[in-house]
Amino acid sequence: MIRNTRQRTAVNAVFDELEGFHSAQEVHARMRAAGDSIGLSTVYRAVQALVDDGELDSIRTDAGEAIYRRCSARHHHHLVCRACGRTEEVEGPAVERWADRVAGEHGFVDVTHTLEIFGTCAACHSAGAPSADQPG
Amino acid sequence: MIRNTRQRTAVNAVFDELEGFHSAQEVHARMRAAGDSIGLSTVYRAVQALVDDGELDSIRTDAGEAIYRRCSARHHHHLVCRACGRTEEVEGPAVERWADRVAGEHGFVDVTHTLEIFGTCAACHSAGAPSADQPG
DNA sequence: GAGCATGTGAGAACTGTTGTCGACTGCGAG
DNA sequence: CTCGCAGTCGACAACAGTTCTCACATGCTC
């Protein structure tokens, strides 16, 4: 049975206030800073439960860290600023169709896909950080 | 200066024999098993150097492990069977354009993207493993 | 309220990866 | 070929993120 504990509720609530992606560690730190007593293990467990429930979306950063976000139910992708971490949701029905079609052509079924776009947002770009050119 | 060492050559050679994605640890284990004396750090360094050179492509598994594959130079994406791990390279110029356009519309510059398609390949599907449907 | 399965949390353990540093060696110069 | 040296190696430690452990606490059912 799944219980409705204070901690679980609290973690859920954190994502109501937060926009963009945040790591479990960050959520933990934030809660502790806010005076909420909670263990790191519990945050991990809560977050994973929420992902299982479909309440959160998770992706992995390039550094291998898992980050989470409350997501709207419909399928979409993310446009992430690699400087400030700002996230925008984007939709691309054409991409969905393309992915399904390509997978189908190769005989694949049960198809899902992940698509994340990384870039430097206008604010960060004009803030003057010239980034190395990214190949490919 | 970049030197042409036995180890570096050996790591490179491993990817000639291997298809699909493989982790640094796996490459290391494989080389040791084959009687090749090489350190794990060296494998990591070699693999990263190869990625920098554009000789290998790297993505991250859901478990956060980095896996590598010899890739053709041009930009493409992967269609991965989640049952047997078989990988196909696919290209989608339209997707590239879409990603660039969407990013541009949001004021992002210096745009890169990652796109992986996961599914069950025909062979694995007919082998009868009915998988749970994956919500978007 | 009683009973108990489930959740909690501090810390240890584990995993993949990167850093350290003395020894080694490929490669160009002579 | 030998020399010199800077890039490289590799065993190991360090690190970060995540998961496991286990005694204790607590939500839920009756």
PDB file of C-alpha atoms in Angstrom, chain B:
ATOM      1  CA  MET B   1      51.337  16.841 -29.057  1.00  0.00           C
ATOM      2  CA  ILE B   2      49.108  13.827 -29.363  1.00  0.00           C
ATOM      3  CA  ARG B   3      50.910  10.585 -29.268  1.00  0.00           C
ATOM      4  CA  ASN B   4      50.141   7.365 -30.935  1.00  0.00           C
ATOM      5  CA  THR B   5      50.384   4.901 -28.101  1.00  0.00           C
ATOM      6  CA  ARG B   6      49.697   1.226 -27.982  1.00  0.00           C
ATOM      7  CA  GLN B   7      46.796   1.723 -25.578  1.00  0.00           C
ATOM      8  CA  ARG B   8      45.114   4.392 -27.577  1.00  0.00           C
ATOM      9  CA  THR B   9      45.398   2.339 -30.714  1.00  0.00           C
ATOM     10  CA  ALA B  10      44.051  -0.689 -28.891  1.00  0.00           C
ATOM     11  CA  VAL B  11      40.986   1.118 -27.608  1.00  0.00           C
ATOM     12  CA  ASN B  12      40.326   2.449 -31.038  1.00  0.00           C
ATOM     13  CA  ALA B  13      40.665  -1.052 -32.431  1.00  0.00           C
ATOM     14  CA  VAL B  14      38.144  -2.435 -29.977  1.00  0.00           C
ATOM     15  CA  PHE B  15      35.475  -0.233 -31.461  1.00  0.00           C
ATOM     16  CA  ASP B  16      36.299  -1.573 -34.890  1.00  0.00           C
ATOM     17  CA  GLU B  17      35.216  -4.993 -33.774  1.00  0.00           C
ATOM     18  CA  LEU B  18      32.257  -3.924 -31.758  1.00  0.00           C
ATOM     19  CA  GLU B  19      28.826  -2.929 -32.913  1.00  0.00           C
ATOM     20  CA  GLY B  20      26.407  -0.916 -30.913  1.00  0.00           C
ATOM     21  CA  PHE B  21      27.091   1.009 -27.768  1.00  0.00           C
ATOM     22  CA  HIS B  22      29.559  -0.071 -25.140  1.00  0.00           C
ATOM     23  CA  SER B  23      30.673   1.468 -21.880  1.00  0.00           C
ATOM     24  CA  ALA B  24      34.226   2.353 -20.995  1.00  0.00           C
ATOM     25  CA  GLN B  25      34.157  -0.248 -18.270  1.00  0.00           C
ATOM     26  CA  GLU B  26      33.017  -2.863 -20.706  1.00  0.00           C
ATOM     27  CA  VAL B  27      35.774  -1.984 -23.125  1.00  0.00           C
ATOM     28  CA  HIS B  28      38.273  -2.152 -20.299  1.00  0.00           C
ATOM     29  CA  ALA B  29      37.027  -5.545 -19.146  1.00  0.00           C
ATOM     30  CA  ARG B  30      37.045  -6.841 -22.691  1.00  0.00           C
ATOM     31  CA  MET B  31      40.625  -5.746 -23.247  1.00  0.00           C
ATOM     32  CA  ARG B  32      41.807  -7.207 -19.988  1.00  0.00           C
ATOM     33  CA  ALA B  33      40.026 -10.446 -20.797  1.00  0.00           C
ATOM     34  CA  ALA B  34      41.790 -10.467 -24.148  1.00  0.00           C
ATOM     35  CA  GLY B  35      45.090 -10.245 -22.337  1.00  0.00           C
ATOM     36  CA  ASP B  36      45.604  -6.581 -23.070  1.00  0.00           C
ATOM     37  CA  SER B  37      47.163  -4.798 -20.144  1.00  0.00           C
ATOM     38  CA  ILE B  38      45.559  -1.407 -19.779  1.00  0.00           C
ATOM     39  CA  GLY B  39      44.340   0.777 -16.971  1.00  0.00           C
ATOM     40  CA  LEU B  40      40.797   1.908 -16.523  1.00  0.00           C
ATOM     41  CA  SER B  41      41.818   5.559 -16.403  1.00  0.00           C
ATOM     42  CA  THR B  42      43.545   5.117 -19.698  1.00  0.00           C
ATOM     43  CA  VAL B  43      40.438   3.657 -21.266  1.00  0.00           C
ATOM     44  CA  TYR B  44      38.426   6.628 -20.068  1.00  0.00           C
ATOM     45  CA  ARG B  45      41.000   9.035 -21.402  1.00  0.00           C
ATOM     46  CA  ALA B  46      41.283   7.250 -24.719  1.00  0.00           C
ATOM     47  CA  VAL B  47      37.554   7.074 -25.164  1.00  0.00           C
ATOM     48  CA  GLN B  48      37.123  10.746 -24.392  1.00  0.00           C
ATOM     49  CA  ALA B  49      39.891  11.658 -26.756  1.00  0.00           C
ATOM     50  CA  LEU B  50      38.138   9.646 -29.448  1.00  0.00           C
ATOM     51  CA  VAL B  51      34.899  11.427 -28.730  1.00  0.00           C
ATOM     52  CA  ASP B  52      36.720  14.744 -29.001  1.00  0.00           C
ATOM     53  CA  ASP B  53      38.146  13.604 -32.284  1.00  0.00           C
ATOM     54  CA  GLY B  54      34.668  12.781 -33.485  1.00  0.00           C
ATOM     55  CA  GLU B  55      35.592   9.128 -33.886  1.00  0.00           C
ATOM     56  CA  LEU B  56      33.117   8.000 -31.285  1.00  0.00           C
ATOM     57  CA  ASP B  57      29.656   9.049 -30.349  1.00  0.00           C
ATOM     58  CA  SER B  58      28.566   8.975 -26.744  1.00  0.00           C
ATOM     59  CA  ILE B  59      25.180   8.904 -25.125  1.00  0.00           C
ATOM     60  CA  ARG B  60      24.071   8.213 -21.615  1.00  0.00           C
ATOM     61  CA  THR B  61      22.020   5.256 -20.546  1.00  0.00           C
ATOM     62  CA  ASP B  62      19.058   5.646 -18.298  1.00  0.00           C
ATOM     63  CA  ALA B  63      21.300   4.425 -15.494  1.00  0.00           C
ATOM     64  CA  GLY B  64      23.628   7.329 -16.035  1.00  0.00           C
ATOM     65  CA  GLU B  65      26.405   5.328 -17.571  1.00  0.00           C
ATOM     66  CA  ALA B  66      28.154   6.770 -20.585  1.00  0.00           C
ATOM     67  CA  ILE B  67      28.273   4.455 -23.571  1.00  0.00           C
ATOM     68  CA  TYR B  68      30.221   4.854 -26.769  1.00  0.00           C
ATOM     69  CA  ARG B  69      30.046   3.785 -30.327  1.00  0.00           C
ATOM     70  CA  ARG B  70      32.034   4.228 -33.493  1.00  0.00           C
ATOM     71  CA  CYS B  71      29.985   6.509 -35.625  1.00  0.00           C
ATOM     72  CA  SER B  72      29.902   7.844 -39.068  1.00  0.00           C
ATOM     73  CA  ALA B  73      30.967  11.438 -39.069  1.00  0.00           C
ATOM     74  CA  ARG B  74      27.726  12.960 -40.136  1.00  0.00           C
ATOM     75  CA  HIS B  75      25.110  13.973 -37.666  1.00  0.00           C
ATOM     76  CA  HIS B  76      22.475  11.370 -37.018  1.00  0.00           C
ATOM     77  CA  HIS B  77      20.423   9.778 -34.292  1.00  0.00           C
ATOM     78  CA  HIS B  78      19.909   6.341 -32.883  1.00  0.00           C
ATOM     79  CA  LEU B  79      17.125   3.875 -32.846  1.00  0.00           C
ATOM     80  CA  VAL B  80      17.775   1.505 -29.997  1.00  0.00           C
ATOM     81  CA  CYS B  81      16.015  -1.750 -29.187  1.00  0.00           C
ATOM     82  CA  ARG B  82      15.304  -1.751 -25.512  1.00  0.00           C
ATOM     83  CA  ALA B  83      15.264  -5.524 -25.407  1.00  0.00           C
ATOM     84  CA  CYS B  84      18.403  -6.567 -27.241  1.00  0.00           C
ATOM     85  CA  GLY B  85      20.241  -3.254 -27.468  1.00  0.00           C
ATOM     86  CA  ARG B  86      20.531  -3.401 -31.227  1.00  0.00           C
ATOM     87  CA  THR B  87      21.154   0.029 -32.656  1.00  0.00           C
ATOM     88  CA  GLU B  88      20.338   1.605 -35.967  1.00  0.00           C
ATOM     89  CA  GLU B  89      21.531   4.938 -37.179  1.00  0.00           C
ATOM     90  CA  VAL B  90      18.817   7.140 -38.537  1.00  0.00           C
ATOM     91  CA  GLU B  91      18.876  10.567 -40.080  1.00  0.00           C
ATOM     92  CA  GLY B  92      16.278  13.236 -40.050  1.00  0.00           C
ATOM     93  CA  PRO B  93      17.213  16.476 -41.680  1.00  0.00           C
ATOM     94  CA  ALA B  94      13.739  17.758 -40.961  1.00  0.00           C
ATOM     95  CA  VAL B  95      14.267  17.209 -37.274  1.00  0.00           C
ATOM     96  CA  GLU B  96      17.524  19.106 -37.357  1.00  0.00           C
ATOM     97  CA  ARG B  97      15.859  22.018 -39.005  1.00  0.00           C
ATOM     98  CA  TRP B  98      12.947  21.884 -36.642  1.00  0.00           C
ATOM     99  CA  ALA B  99      15.202  21.910 -33.599  1.00  0.00           C
ATOM    100  CA  ASP B 100      17.200  24.845 -34.904  1.00  0.00           C
ATOM    101  CA  ARG B 101      14.109  26.751 -35.806  1.00  0.00           C
ATOM    102  CA  VAL B 102      12.360  26.206 -32.503  1.00  0.00           C
ATOM    103  CA  ALA B 103      15.472  27.162 -30.600  1.00  0.00           C
ATOM    104  CA  GLY B 104      15.869  30.247 -32.738  1.00  0.00           C
ATOM    105  CA  GLU B 105      12.278  31.262 -32.113  1.00  0.00           C
ATOM    106  CA  HIS B 106      13.009  31.216 -28.418  1.00  0.00           C
ATOM    107  CA  GLY B 107      16.136  33.288 -28.866  1.00  0.00           C
ATOM    108  CA  PHE B 108      18.544  30.448 -28.268  1.00  0.00           C
ATOM    109  CA  VAL B 109      21.873  30.311 -30.032  1.00  0.00           C
ATOM    110  CA  ASP B 110      24.645  27.756 -30.211  1.00  0.00           C
ATOM    111  CA  VAL B 111      22.104  25.012 -30.463  1.00  0.00           C
ATOM    112  CA  THR B 112      22.714  21.303 -30.172  1.00  0.00           C
ATOM    113  CA  HIS B 113      20.269  18.537 -29.539  1.00  0.00           C
ATOM    114  CA  THR B 114      20.035  14.941 -28.525  1.00  0.00           C
ATOM    115  CA  LEU B 115      17.464  12.584 -29.914  1.00  0.00           C
ATOM    116  CA  GLU B 116      17.226   8.899 -29.255  1.00  0.00           C
ATOM    117  CA  ILE B 117      14.402   6.628 -30.229  1.00  0.00           C
ATOM    118  CA  PHE B 118      13.711   3.558 -28.162  1.00  0.00           C
ATOM    119  CA  GLY B 119      11.531   0.670 -29.106  1.00  0.00           C
ATOM    120  CA  THR B 120      11.327  -3.064 -29.427  1.00  0.00           C
ATOM    121  CA  CYS B 121      12.768  -4.411 -32.623  1.00  0.00           C
ATOM    122  CA  ALA B 122      10.843  -6.836 -34.769  1.00  0.00           C
ATOM    123  CA  ALA B 123      12.914  -9.815 -33.683  1.00  0.00           C
ATOM    124  CA  CYS B 124      12.448  -9.158 -29.988  1.00  0.00           C
ATOM    125  CA  HIS B 125       8.806  -8.344 -30.446  1.00  0.00           C
ATOM    126  CA  SER B 126       8.022 -11.568 -32.221  1.00  0.00           C
ATOM    127  CA  ALA B 127      10.096 -13.361 -29.605  1.00  0.00           C
ATOM    128  CA  GLY B 128       7.070 -12.611 -27.546  1.00  0.00           C
ATOM    129  CA  ALA B 129       8.081 -10.298 -24.764  1.00  0.00           C
ATOM    130  CA  PRO B 130       5.021  -8.123 -24.328  1.00  0.00           C
ATOM    131  CA  SER B 131       6.256  -4.876 -22.843  1.00  0.00           C
ATOM    132  CA  ALA B 132       4.255  -2.418 -20.801  1.00  0.00           C
ATOM    133  CA  ASP B 133       3.134   0.515 -22.825  1.00  0.00           C
ATOM    134  CA  GLN B 134       5.210   3.554 -22.274  1.00  0.00           C
ATOM    135  CA  PRO B 135       3.394   6.776 -21.522  1.00  0.00           C
ATOM    136  CA  GLY B 136       4.695   9.791 -23.328  1.00  0.00           C
TER     137      GLY B 136
END
